[in-house]
Every structure is written in C-alpha cells, then in structure tokens.
Short mmCIF file of C-alpha atoms in Angstrom, two decimals:
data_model
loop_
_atom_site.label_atom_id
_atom_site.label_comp_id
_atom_site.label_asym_id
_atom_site.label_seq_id
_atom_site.Cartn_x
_atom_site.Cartn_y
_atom_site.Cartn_z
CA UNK A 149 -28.58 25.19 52.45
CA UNK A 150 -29.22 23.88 48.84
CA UNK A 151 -27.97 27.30 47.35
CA UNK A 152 -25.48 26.83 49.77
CA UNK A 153 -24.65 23.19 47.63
CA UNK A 154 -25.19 23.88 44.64
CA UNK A 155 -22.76 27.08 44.66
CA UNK A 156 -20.16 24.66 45.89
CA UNK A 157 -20.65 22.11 43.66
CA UNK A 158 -18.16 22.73 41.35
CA UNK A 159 -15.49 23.57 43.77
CA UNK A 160 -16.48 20.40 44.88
CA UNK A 161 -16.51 18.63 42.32
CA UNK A 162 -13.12 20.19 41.04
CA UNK A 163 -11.60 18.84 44.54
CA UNK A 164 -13.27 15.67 44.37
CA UNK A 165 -11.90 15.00 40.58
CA UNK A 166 -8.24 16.14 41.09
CA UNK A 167 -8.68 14.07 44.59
CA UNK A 168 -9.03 11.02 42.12
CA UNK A 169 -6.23 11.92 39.97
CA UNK A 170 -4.15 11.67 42.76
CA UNK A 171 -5.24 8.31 44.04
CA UNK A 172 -5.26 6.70 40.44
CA UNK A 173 -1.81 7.94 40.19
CA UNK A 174 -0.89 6.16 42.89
CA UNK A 175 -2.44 3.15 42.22
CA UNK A 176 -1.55 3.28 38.70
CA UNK A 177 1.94 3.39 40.50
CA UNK A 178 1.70 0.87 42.69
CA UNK A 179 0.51 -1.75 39.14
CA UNK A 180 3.08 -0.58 37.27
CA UNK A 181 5.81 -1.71 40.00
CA UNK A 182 3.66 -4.90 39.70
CA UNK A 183 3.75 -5.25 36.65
CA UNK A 184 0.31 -5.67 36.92
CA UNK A 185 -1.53 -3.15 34.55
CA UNK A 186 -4.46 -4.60 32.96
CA UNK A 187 -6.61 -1.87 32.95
CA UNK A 188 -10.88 -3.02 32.17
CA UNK A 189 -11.95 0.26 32.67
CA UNK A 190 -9.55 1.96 30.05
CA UNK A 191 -10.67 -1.15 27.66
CA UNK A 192 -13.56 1.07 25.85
CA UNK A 193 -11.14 3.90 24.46
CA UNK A 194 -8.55 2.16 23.92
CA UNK A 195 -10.97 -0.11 21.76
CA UNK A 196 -12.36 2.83 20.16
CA UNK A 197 -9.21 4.83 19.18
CA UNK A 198 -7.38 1.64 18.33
CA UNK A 199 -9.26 0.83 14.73
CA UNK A 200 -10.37 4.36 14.17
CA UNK A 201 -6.48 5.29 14.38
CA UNK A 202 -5.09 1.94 12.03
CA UNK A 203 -7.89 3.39 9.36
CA UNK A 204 -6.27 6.74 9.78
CA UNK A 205 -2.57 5.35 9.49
CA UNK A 206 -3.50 2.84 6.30
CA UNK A 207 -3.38 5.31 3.24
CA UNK A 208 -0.01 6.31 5.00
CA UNK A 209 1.39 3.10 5.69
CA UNK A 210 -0.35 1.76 2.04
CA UNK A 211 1.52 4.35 0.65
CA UNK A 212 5.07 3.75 2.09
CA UNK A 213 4.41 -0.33 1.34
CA UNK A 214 4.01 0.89 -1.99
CA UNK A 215 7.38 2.85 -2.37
CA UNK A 216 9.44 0.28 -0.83
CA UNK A 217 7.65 -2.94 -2.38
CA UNK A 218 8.07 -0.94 -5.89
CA UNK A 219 9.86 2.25 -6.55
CA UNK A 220 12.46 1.43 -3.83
CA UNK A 221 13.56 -1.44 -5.92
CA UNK A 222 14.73 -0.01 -9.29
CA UNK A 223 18.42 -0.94 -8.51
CA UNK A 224 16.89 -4.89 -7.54
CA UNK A 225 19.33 -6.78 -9.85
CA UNK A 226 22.93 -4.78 -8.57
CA UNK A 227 21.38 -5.23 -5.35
CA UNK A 228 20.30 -9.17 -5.85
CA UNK A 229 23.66 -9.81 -7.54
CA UNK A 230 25.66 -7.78 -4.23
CA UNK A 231 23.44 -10.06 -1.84
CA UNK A 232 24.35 -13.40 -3.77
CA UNK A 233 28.10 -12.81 -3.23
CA UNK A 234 27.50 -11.60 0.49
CA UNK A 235 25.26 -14.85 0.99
CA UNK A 236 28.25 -16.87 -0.13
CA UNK A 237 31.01 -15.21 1.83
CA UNK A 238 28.86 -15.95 5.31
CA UNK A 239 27.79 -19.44 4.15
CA UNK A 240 31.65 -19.71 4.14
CA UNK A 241 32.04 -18.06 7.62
CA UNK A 242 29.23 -19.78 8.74
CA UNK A 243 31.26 -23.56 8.14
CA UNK A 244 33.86 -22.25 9.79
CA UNK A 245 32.47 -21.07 12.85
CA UNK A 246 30.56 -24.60 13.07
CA UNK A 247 33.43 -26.60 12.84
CA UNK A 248 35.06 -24.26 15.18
CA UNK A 249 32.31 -25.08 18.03
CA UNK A 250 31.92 -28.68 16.91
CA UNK A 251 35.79 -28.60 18.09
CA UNK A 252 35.77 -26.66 21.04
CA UNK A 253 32.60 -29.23 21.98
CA UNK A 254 30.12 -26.35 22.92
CA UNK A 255 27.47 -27.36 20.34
CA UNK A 256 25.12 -29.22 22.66
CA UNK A 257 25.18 -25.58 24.85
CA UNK A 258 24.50 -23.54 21.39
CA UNK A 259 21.48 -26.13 20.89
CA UNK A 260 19.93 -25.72 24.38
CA UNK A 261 19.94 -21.81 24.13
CA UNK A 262 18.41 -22.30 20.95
CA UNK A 263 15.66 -24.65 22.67
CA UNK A 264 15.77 -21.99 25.39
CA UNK A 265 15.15 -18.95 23.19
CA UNK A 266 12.05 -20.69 21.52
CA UNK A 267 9.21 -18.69 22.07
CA UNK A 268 5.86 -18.32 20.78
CA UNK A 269 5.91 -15.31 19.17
CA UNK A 270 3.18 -12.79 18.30
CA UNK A 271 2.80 -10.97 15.28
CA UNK A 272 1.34 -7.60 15.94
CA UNK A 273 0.69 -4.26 14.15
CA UNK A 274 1.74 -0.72 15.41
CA UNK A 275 -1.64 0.80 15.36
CA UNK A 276 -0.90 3.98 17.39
CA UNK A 277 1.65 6.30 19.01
CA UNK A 278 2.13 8.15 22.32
CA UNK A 279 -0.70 11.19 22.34
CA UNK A 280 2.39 12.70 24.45
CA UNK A 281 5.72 13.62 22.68
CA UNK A 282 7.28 12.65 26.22
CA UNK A 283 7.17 9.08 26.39
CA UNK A 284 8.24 6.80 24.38
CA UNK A 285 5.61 3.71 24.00
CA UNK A 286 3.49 2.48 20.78
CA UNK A 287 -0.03 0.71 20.81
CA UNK A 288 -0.32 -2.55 19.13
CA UNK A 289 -3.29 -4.34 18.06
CA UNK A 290 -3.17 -7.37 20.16
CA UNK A 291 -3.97 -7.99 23.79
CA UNK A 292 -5.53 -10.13 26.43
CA UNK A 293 -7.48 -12.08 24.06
CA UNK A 294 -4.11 -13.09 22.35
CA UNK A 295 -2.96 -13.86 25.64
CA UNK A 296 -0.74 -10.58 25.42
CA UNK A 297 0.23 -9.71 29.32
CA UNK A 298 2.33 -7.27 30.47
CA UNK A 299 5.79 -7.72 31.34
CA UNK A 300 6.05 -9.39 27.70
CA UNK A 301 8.80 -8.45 25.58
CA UNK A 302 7.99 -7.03 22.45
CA UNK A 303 11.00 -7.73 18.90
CA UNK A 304 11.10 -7.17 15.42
CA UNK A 305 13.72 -9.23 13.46
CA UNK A 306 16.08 -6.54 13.66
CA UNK A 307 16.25 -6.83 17.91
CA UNK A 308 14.45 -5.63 20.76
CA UNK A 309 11.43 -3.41 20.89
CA UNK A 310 10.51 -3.05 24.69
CA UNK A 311 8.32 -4.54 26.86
CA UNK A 312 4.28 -4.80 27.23
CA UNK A 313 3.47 -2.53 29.99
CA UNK A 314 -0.66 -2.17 29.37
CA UNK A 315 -3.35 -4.60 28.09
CA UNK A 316 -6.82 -4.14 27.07
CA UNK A 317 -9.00 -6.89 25.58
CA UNK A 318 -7.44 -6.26 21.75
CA UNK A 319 -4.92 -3.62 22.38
CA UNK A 320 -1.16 -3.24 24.62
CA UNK A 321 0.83 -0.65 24.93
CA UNK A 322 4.42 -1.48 24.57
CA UNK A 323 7.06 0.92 25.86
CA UNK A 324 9.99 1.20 23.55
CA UNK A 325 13.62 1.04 24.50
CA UNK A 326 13.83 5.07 23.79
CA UNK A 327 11.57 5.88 26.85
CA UNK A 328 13.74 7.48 30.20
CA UNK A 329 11.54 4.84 32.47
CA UNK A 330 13.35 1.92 30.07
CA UNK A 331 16.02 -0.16 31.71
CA UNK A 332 17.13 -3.38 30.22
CA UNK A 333 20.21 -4.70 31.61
CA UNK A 334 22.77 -5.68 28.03
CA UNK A 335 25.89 -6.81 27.67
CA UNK A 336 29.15 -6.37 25.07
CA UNK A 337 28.97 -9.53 22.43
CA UNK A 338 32.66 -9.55 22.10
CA UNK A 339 34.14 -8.63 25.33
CA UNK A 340 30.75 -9.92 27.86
CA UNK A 341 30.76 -6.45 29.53
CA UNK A 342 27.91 -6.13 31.36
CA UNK A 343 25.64 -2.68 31.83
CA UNK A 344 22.47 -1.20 31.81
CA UNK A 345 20.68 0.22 28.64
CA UNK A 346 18.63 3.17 29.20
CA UNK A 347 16.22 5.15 27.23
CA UNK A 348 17.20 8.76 27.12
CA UNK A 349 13.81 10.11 25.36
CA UNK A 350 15.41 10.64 21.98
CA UNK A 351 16.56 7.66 19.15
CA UNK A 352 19.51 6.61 20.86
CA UNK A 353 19.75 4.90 24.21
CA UNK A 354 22.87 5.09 26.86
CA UNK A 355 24.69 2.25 27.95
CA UNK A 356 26.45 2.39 31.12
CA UNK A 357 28.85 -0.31 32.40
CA UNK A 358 32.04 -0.46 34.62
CA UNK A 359 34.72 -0.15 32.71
CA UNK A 360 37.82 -3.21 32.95
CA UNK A 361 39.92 -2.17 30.03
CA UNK A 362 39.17 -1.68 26.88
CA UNK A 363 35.73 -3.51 27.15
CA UNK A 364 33.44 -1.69 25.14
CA UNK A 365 34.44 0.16 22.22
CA UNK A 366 32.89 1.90 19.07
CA UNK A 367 31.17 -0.73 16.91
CA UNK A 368 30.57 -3.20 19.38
CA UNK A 369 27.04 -5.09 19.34
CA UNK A 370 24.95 -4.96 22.41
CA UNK A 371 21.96 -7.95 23.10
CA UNK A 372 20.31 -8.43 26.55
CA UNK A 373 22.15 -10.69 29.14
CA UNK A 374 18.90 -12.25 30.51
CA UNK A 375 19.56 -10.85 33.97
CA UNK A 376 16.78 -9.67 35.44
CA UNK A 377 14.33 -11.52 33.63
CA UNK A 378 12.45 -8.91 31.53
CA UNK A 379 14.14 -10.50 28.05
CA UNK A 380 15.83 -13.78 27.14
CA UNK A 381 18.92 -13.63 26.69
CA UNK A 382 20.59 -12.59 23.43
CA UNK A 383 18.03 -10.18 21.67
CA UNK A 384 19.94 -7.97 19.83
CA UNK A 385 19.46 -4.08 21.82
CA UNK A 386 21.98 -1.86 19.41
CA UNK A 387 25.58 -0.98 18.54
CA UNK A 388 27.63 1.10 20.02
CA UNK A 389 28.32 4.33 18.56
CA UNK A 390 30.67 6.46 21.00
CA UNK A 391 32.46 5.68 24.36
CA UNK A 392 32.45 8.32 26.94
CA UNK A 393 35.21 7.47 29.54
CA UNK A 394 36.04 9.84 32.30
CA UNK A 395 38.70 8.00 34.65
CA UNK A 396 37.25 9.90 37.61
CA UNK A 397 34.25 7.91 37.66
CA UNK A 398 33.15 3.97 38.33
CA UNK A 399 30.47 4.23 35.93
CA UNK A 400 31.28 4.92 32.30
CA UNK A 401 28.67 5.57 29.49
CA UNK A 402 28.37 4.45 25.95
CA UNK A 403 25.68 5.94 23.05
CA UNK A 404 24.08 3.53 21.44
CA UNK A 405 22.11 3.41 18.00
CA UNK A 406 19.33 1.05 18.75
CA UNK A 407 19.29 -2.13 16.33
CA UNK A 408 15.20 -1.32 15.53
CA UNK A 409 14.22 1.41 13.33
CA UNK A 410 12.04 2.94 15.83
CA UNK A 411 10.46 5.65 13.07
CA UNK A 412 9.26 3.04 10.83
CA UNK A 413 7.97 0.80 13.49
CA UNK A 414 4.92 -1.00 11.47
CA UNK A 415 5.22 -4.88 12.52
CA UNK A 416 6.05 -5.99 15.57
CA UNK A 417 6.57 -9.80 17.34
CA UNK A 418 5.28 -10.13 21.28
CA UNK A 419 7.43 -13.07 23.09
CA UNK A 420 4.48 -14.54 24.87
CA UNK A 421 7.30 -15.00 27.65
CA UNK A 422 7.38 -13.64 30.87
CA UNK A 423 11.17 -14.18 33.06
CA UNK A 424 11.19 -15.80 36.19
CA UNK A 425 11.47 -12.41 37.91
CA UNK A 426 8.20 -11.59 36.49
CA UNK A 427 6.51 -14.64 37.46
CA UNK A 428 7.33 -13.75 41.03
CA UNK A 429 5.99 -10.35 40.69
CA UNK A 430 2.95 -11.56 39.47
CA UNK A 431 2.85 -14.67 42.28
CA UNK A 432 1.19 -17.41 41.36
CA UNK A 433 -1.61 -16.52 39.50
CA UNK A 434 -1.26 -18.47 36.85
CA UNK A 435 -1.85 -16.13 33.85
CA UNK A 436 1.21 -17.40 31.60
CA UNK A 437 0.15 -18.31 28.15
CA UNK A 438 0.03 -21.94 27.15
CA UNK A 439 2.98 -22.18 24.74
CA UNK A 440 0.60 -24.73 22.82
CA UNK A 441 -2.28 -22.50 22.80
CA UNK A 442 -0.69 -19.75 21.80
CA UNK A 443 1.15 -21.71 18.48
CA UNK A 444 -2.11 -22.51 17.65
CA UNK A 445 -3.32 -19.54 17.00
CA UNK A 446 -5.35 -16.74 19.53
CA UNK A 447 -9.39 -16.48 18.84
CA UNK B 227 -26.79 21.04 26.33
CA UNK B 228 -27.14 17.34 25.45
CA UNK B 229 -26.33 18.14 22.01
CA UNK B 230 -23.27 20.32 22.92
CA UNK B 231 -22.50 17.98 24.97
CA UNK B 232 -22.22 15.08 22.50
CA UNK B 233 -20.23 17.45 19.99
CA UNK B 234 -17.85 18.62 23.10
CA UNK B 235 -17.28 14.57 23.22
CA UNK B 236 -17.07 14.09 20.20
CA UNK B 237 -14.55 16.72 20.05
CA UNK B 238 -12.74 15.49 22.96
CA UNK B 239 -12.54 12.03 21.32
CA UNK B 240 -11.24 13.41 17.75
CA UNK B 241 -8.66 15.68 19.11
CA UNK B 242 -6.47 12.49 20.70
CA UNK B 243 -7.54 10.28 17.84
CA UNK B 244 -5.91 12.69 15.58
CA UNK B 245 -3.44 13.59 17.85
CA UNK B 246 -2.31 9.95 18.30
CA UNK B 247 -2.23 9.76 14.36
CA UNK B 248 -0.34 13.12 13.74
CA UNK B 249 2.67 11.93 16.74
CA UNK B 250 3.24 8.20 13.91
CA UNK B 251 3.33 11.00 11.50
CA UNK B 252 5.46 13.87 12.27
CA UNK B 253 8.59 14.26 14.90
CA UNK B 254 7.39 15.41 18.47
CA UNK B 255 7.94 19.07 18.11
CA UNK B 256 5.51 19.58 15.11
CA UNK B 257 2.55 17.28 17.42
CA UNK B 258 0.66 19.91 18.39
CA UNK B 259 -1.31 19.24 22.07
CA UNK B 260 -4.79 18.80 20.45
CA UNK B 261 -6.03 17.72 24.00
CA UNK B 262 -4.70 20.92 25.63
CA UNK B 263 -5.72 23.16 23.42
CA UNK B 264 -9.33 21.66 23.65
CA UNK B 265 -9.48 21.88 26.94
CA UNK B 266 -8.12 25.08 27.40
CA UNK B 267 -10.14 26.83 24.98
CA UNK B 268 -13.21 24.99 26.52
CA UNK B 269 -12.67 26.31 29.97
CA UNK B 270 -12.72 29.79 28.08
CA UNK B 271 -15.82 29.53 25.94
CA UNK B 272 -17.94 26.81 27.69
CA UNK B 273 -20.13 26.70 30.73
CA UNK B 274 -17.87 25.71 33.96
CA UNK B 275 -19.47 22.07 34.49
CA UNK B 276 -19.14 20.80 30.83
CA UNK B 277 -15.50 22.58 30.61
CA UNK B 278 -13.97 20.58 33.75
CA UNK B 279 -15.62 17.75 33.09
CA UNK B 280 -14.05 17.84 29.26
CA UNK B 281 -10.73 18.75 30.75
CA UNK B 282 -10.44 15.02 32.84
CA UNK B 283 -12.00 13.41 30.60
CA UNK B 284 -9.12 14.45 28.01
CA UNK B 285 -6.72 13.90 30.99
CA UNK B 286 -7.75 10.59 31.36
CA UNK B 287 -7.85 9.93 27.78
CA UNK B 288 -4.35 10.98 27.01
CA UNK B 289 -3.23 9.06 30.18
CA UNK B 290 -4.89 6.01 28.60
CA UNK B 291 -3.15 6.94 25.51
CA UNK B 292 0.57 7.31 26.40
CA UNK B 293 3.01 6.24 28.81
CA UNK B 294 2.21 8.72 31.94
CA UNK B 295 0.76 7.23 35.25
CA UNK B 296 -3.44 7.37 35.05
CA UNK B 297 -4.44 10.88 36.27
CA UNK B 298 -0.84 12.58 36.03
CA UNK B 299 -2.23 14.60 33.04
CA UNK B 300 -6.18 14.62 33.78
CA UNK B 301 -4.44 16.34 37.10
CA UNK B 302 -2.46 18.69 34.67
CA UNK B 303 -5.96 19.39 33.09
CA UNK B 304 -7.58 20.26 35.93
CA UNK B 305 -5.14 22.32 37.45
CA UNK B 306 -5.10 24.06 34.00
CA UNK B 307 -8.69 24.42 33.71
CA UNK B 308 -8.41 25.99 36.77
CA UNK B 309 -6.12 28.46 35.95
CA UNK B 310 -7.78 29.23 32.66
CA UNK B 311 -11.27 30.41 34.66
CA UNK B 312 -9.62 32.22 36.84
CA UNK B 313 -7.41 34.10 34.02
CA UNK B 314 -10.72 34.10 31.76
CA UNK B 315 -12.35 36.45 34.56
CA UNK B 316 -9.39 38.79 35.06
CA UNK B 317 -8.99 38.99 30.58
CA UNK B 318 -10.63 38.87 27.66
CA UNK B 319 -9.04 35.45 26.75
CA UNK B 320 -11.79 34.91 24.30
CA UNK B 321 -9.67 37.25 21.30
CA UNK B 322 -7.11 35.86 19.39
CA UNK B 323 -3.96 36.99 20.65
CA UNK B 324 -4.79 36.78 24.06
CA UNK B 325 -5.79 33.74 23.99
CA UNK B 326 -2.41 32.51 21.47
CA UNK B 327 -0.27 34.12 24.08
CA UNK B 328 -2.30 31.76 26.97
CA UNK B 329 -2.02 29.19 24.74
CA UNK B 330 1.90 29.57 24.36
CA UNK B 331 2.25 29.96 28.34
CA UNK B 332 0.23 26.96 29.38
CA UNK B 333 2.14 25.05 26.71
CA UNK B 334 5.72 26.13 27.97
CA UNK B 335 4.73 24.90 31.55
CA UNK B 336 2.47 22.32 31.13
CA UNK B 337 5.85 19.81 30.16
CA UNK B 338 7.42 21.23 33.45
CA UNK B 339 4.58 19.98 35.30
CA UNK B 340 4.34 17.00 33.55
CA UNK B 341 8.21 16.68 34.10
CA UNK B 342 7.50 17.45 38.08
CA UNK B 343 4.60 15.22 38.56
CA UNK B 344 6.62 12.20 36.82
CA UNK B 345 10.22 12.91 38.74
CA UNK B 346 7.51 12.70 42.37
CA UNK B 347 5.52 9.98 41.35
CA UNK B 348 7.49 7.82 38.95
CA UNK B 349 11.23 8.98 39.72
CA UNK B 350 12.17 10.00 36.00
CA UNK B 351 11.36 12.60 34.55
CA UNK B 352 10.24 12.23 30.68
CA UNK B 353 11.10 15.86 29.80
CA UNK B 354 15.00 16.79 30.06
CA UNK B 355 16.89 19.96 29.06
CA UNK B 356 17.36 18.72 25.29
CA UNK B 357 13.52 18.88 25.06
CA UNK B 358 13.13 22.50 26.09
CA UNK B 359 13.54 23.50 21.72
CA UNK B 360 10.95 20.44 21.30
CA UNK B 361 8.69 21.99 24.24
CA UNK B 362 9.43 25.62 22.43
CA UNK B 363 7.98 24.61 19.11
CA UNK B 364 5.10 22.81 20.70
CA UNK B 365 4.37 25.77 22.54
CA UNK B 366 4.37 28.07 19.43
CA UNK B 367 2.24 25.47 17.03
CA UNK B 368 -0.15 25.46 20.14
CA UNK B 369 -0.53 28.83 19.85
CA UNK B 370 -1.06 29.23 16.32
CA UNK B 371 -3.61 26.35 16.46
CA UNK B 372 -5.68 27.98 19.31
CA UNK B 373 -7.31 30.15 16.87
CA UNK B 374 -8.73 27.63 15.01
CA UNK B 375 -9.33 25.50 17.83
CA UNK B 376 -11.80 28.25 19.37
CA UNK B 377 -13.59 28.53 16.60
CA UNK B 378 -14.32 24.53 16.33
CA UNK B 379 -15.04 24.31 20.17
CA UNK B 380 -17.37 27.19 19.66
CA UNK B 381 -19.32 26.02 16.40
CA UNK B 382 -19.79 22.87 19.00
CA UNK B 383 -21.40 24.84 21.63
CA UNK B 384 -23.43 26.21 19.17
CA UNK B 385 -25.54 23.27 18.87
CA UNK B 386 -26.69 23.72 22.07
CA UNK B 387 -30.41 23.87 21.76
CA UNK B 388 -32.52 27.39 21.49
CA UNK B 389 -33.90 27.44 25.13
CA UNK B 390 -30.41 26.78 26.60
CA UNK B 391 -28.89 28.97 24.79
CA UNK B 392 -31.42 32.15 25.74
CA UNK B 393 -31.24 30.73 29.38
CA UNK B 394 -26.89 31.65 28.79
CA UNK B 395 -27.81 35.06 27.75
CA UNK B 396 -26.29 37.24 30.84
CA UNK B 397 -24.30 40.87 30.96
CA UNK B 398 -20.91 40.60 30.67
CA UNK B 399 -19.89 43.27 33.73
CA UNK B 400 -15.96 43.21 32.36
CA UNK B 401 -16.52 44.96 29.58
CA UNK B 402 -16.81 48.55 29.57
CA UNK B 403 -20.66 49.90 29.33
CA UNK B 404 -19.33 52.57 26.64
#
C-alpha cells in the first residue's frame, strides 16, 4: 500500500496542483468581476520583485533622465523663444473663451466640474512591466498602504493611464488602456459622440461609436464621458487617427493614438477615486480613502 | 537537494525578475519567456518532484506578475511540464537541437493556450492574429536561449550535495548499450 502511494504521488500531486489552478482561476475570476483583487498571499513576491526590479530599471531610467534633462536640450533657447510666442497666442485664446462662457452664463457649471474633478492624486513610479508580452498592465510602487485600491484610475498629465486592478501592501498593478480586457467608455470633444475605447494589445486603441453624421472624424480628441463610473469625466483618452465607416453596419470604428506615451511610462498619478458604480460593486465596505488623509500624505 | 533546491529558487525567482526588467526594456517579440524556458528545461534535467513543483511555482509567479487570471499560466506550466516528461522519455531532449526545436514548439503553442484559456475563462483573448510574427520571434529567441538556459539550470543541480547526487546515479535504458 505505501509503494502503492508513494508511486502515485506525483500523479497525484500533478492532479492535485493543476486541480488548484483551476479553482484559483476561477476565483481569481470571480474578484476581478468584483473588482475586488487584493491579493495577501501574492504580497511577498510582489514585494520582492518590486525593489529588486526599480534597482534593475535605475541605471536605465538614470540614463534616459540624463539625455532628456541635458543633451535633449541643445536647441533650449529656439525652443524657449517658440514656447513664449505659443504661450501668448493661448493666453489670448484663453480671454476669449472666458468671456465667451462668462456670456453664455455657464461659468458656475465649468467651476463645479472643476470642484468635481478634484481628486487626491497619487504620485507613483512604474517599477515593473508585464512578465507576459500579452497583456498590457505595469506595476507601480504604491499600494494598500497608500490607500491604493483597485478600481482606481491611474493618469499622467498627458491623460489616462488605466485603472488599478491588483494591490499588495506597497505595490498595484495597473492595466493600461492598450490591454484587449480594457474598456473605458469616451466620447468626441467636439461633436459629444459617445463610444467605447478598447485596448487592442498593440499602442493604439479602437474606438467604436454609432455613427450620426459626420461625428467623429480624423483629429478629433477623445476624454472619458464618466459613464460607467471607472473615470471622471473628462480625462483626456487619445486622438483620433483614422475613421473606418462601413454603411452596412450600426457600429463604426475609429483608431486612436492614445494621449500617454505608453513606452516611456516612468511617473504615474493614482486618482484615489473610485465611481459610484464601483462603490456598489464593492458594497458597503467602507474602504474609500479619506480625501484628507490621503492629501496629507500616506505612511 | 536542499541546496539545489535553493539555487532552482533562486533561479526561478531571477528568471521573472529579469524577465519583468527585459519586457520595460525591449518590444514584446525580443522578451524572451525566461519562465518557460526554466521550467521546461527543468522538467528535462531535474528530478520529477523539484521540476513540477518549479514549473507552478513559475506559473504562479508570472500570474502574479502580469495581467492573466491566477493559475491560467501555472496551469500552462503544468500541462507543459507534463508534456516535457513524457517527450523527455520518448527523446534525448537533453542535446541541443533537440531540445531548441522543443523549445521552439512549446513556445509557438504555449500563446495559443494562453489565448484559449483567456477567451474560456476571461472572454478575450490577449493573443490575436497580428501577434502570431510577435509569438514567431519569441518562439525562435526561446530556442536559441534554451541552450544556455540548460546549462544554468544544470550548474544549479549541480550543487546538489555528494550523497544525493550518487543516490541519482541509475542506467539510462534509452540509450543504446553499444
């Protein structure tokens, strides 16, 4: 009977350990639906690779700091001098489009987005990449401790990142727009044409919308509606680079260049915000950072 | 076998480390699978018990690592450290172009499998038809890698201590007697 065992026990075990795969699979399912994927158990290596992989990264990213804080910046002065004149010409805009909404009397709306879209904001580091060329998602090096939860969106001044979808103690992983599972739900600036952006697993994302006209159109700046809840509304998401219209169908598409620089993805801001629709998802436990708190600084 | 078993760790450990460095390095197709390759070449060239428990560990550390669901690629592991005994009894996997042409296989269809697993469990798949040339290269560095790859897996096992190592000492039946 015991040779009997122990000549099964690696069949056994084999069973028993793809068994498990299967379950966490599911379950690891189940908490991503939820929203719900802070993950103790995965804490240690993620801890582990986390610093071992920003010491890695630093002669790199010391190196390209380096280029663009110094040798970039041989043509400063043509470039300052170019800048000054732009600066100027929008300051100009700038009156004009004020006294424009000052007229039209929508200034008190303009102020209460503004209250609206004020955040507490995160700054974070890009301390890792996907081990897998498949998906699309970045480790940063804050987390629960920084009251860093998932559902979170993650921007850089340029626009929208993604969203939080893991936590450890002092790590996240944030899946970027350019993943297939990514779904943010954008609209048109100019023409308010609503649609859904979606990753496609390369650096541009799709943007499809039902077409009314000539809604969307080459050039055209994309920023999150706020439906859904995931993002506020008015992140910047991209520009759009080519319409594809078939007549036969509902559902047009649009390419998109993202407005981030996903390659050179260094700094990064966490909105510690999480929608309404996220708040449900979660119920009513509670776990939304304190605004205050989180101004003041994380431990 | 506690010492090869710390460097097997060790070496399970480094390879997504690096891996995760190389991928904020280089574009996807010139990533090679570190974690595969270690895991592959450890179901060749070490005992069966350390070489499937490397392969979920690795499975479970690259899930931890990256976007899949947690066990869709310790599940890929397994299934290809399964595979890899069962080819390792029926070749000699252990030379170098064998074992570059496994290599090359398992790294063609290990995407499709991720790809399946992810369209079942998740709905998407990550892996579309404009990755196959990025899956192609993959597959190729892989292969050039696993070389190299055996030969650091095997300088780990080589730490095992003296009596372990006599105690491994067995006739290989495959090979021909002449």
């Amino acid at each position: 009977m015991r040779d009997f065992l122990i000549r099964l026990r690696l069949p056994l075990l084999f069973a028993t350990l793809v068994l498990l795969t299967l379950i966490s699979m599911l379950a690891d399912r189940r908490a991503l639906v939820n929203l719900a994927r802070e993950r103790s158990f995965g804490d240690a290596l993620i801890e582990v690779t986390v610093p071992v992989q920003k010491a890695l990264l630093w002669p790199f990213h010391f190196t390209r700091g380096t280029w663009s804080r110094y040798v970039s910046l041989v043509g400063l002065k043509q470039e300052n001098e170019r800048l000054l004149a732009r600066v100027a010409e929008l300051e100009e805009q700038n009156l004009q489009y004020a006294e424009a909404i000052v007229a039209s009397g929508h200034l008190q709306e303009i102020a209460e987005m503004r209250a609206g879209f004020d955040v507490p904001l995160h700054s974070a580091q890009v301390v890792g990449h996907d081990v897998s060329p498949w998906f699309r998602s970045v480790l940063i090096d804050r987390g629960r401790s920084y009251e860093v939860r998932s559902g979170m969106p993650v921007v850089t001044d340029r626009g929208l990142v993604g969203l939080v979808t893991a936590t450890s103690s002092h790590a996240a992983r944030v899946m970027l727009l350019l993943d297939r599972q990514s779904a943010v739900d954008g609209m048109v600036q100019r023409s308010r044409a609503r649609g859904i952006v979606r990753g496609t697993g390369t650096g541009q994302l799709e943007f499809t919308f039902m077409v009314r006209g000539d809604d969307v159109q080459p050039g055209d700046e994309v920023i999150t509606s706020g439906v859904g809840g995931a993002h506020p509304k008015g992140i910047r998401v991209g520009h759009v680079l080519e319409v594809h219209s078939d007549e036969t169908q509902l559902l047009h598409t649009a390419t998109l260049q993202p407005a981030v620089d996903f390659g050179r993805l260094e700094q990064v801001f966490v909105m510690l915000h999480r929608g309404p629709t996220m708040d449900l998802l979660y119920g009513g436990d509670g776990d939304l950072p304190d605004a205050t708190a989180a101004r003041e600084g994380a431990p | 076998m506690i010492r090869s078993t710390l460097a097997l760790t060790g070496l399970a450990l480094g390879a997504l480390v690096l891996q995760g460095t190389l991928a904020a390095l280089l574009p996807p197709a010139l990533t090679p699978d570190l974690a595969l390759l270690v895991a592959l070449v450890a179901a060749v060239v070490a005992p069966a018990l350390p070489a499937l428990l490397l392969a979920a560990g690795l499975g479970f550390g690259a899930d931890l690592l990256s976007g899949t669901l947690l066990g869709e690629q310790a599940l890929l592991r397994l299934l290809a450290f399964a595979a890899t005994r069962f080819v390792s009894s029926q070749f000699h996997l252990e030379r170098g172009i064998p074992l570059a042409s496994y290599c090359l296989a398992i790294g063609l269809l290990d995407p499709l499998g991720l790809a399946a697993l992810s369209r079942l469990f998740s709905g998407a798949s990550p892996v579309g038809w404009e990755s196959l040339p990025t899956v192609a290269v993959r597959a190729l560095l892989g292969a050039a890698l696993a070389g190299g790859v055996h030969r650091i897996v095997g300088g780990a096992l080589s730490l095992q201590d003296g009596d372990a190592r006599r105690r491994e000492v067995r006739f290989d039946t495959r090979r021909p007697v002449l």
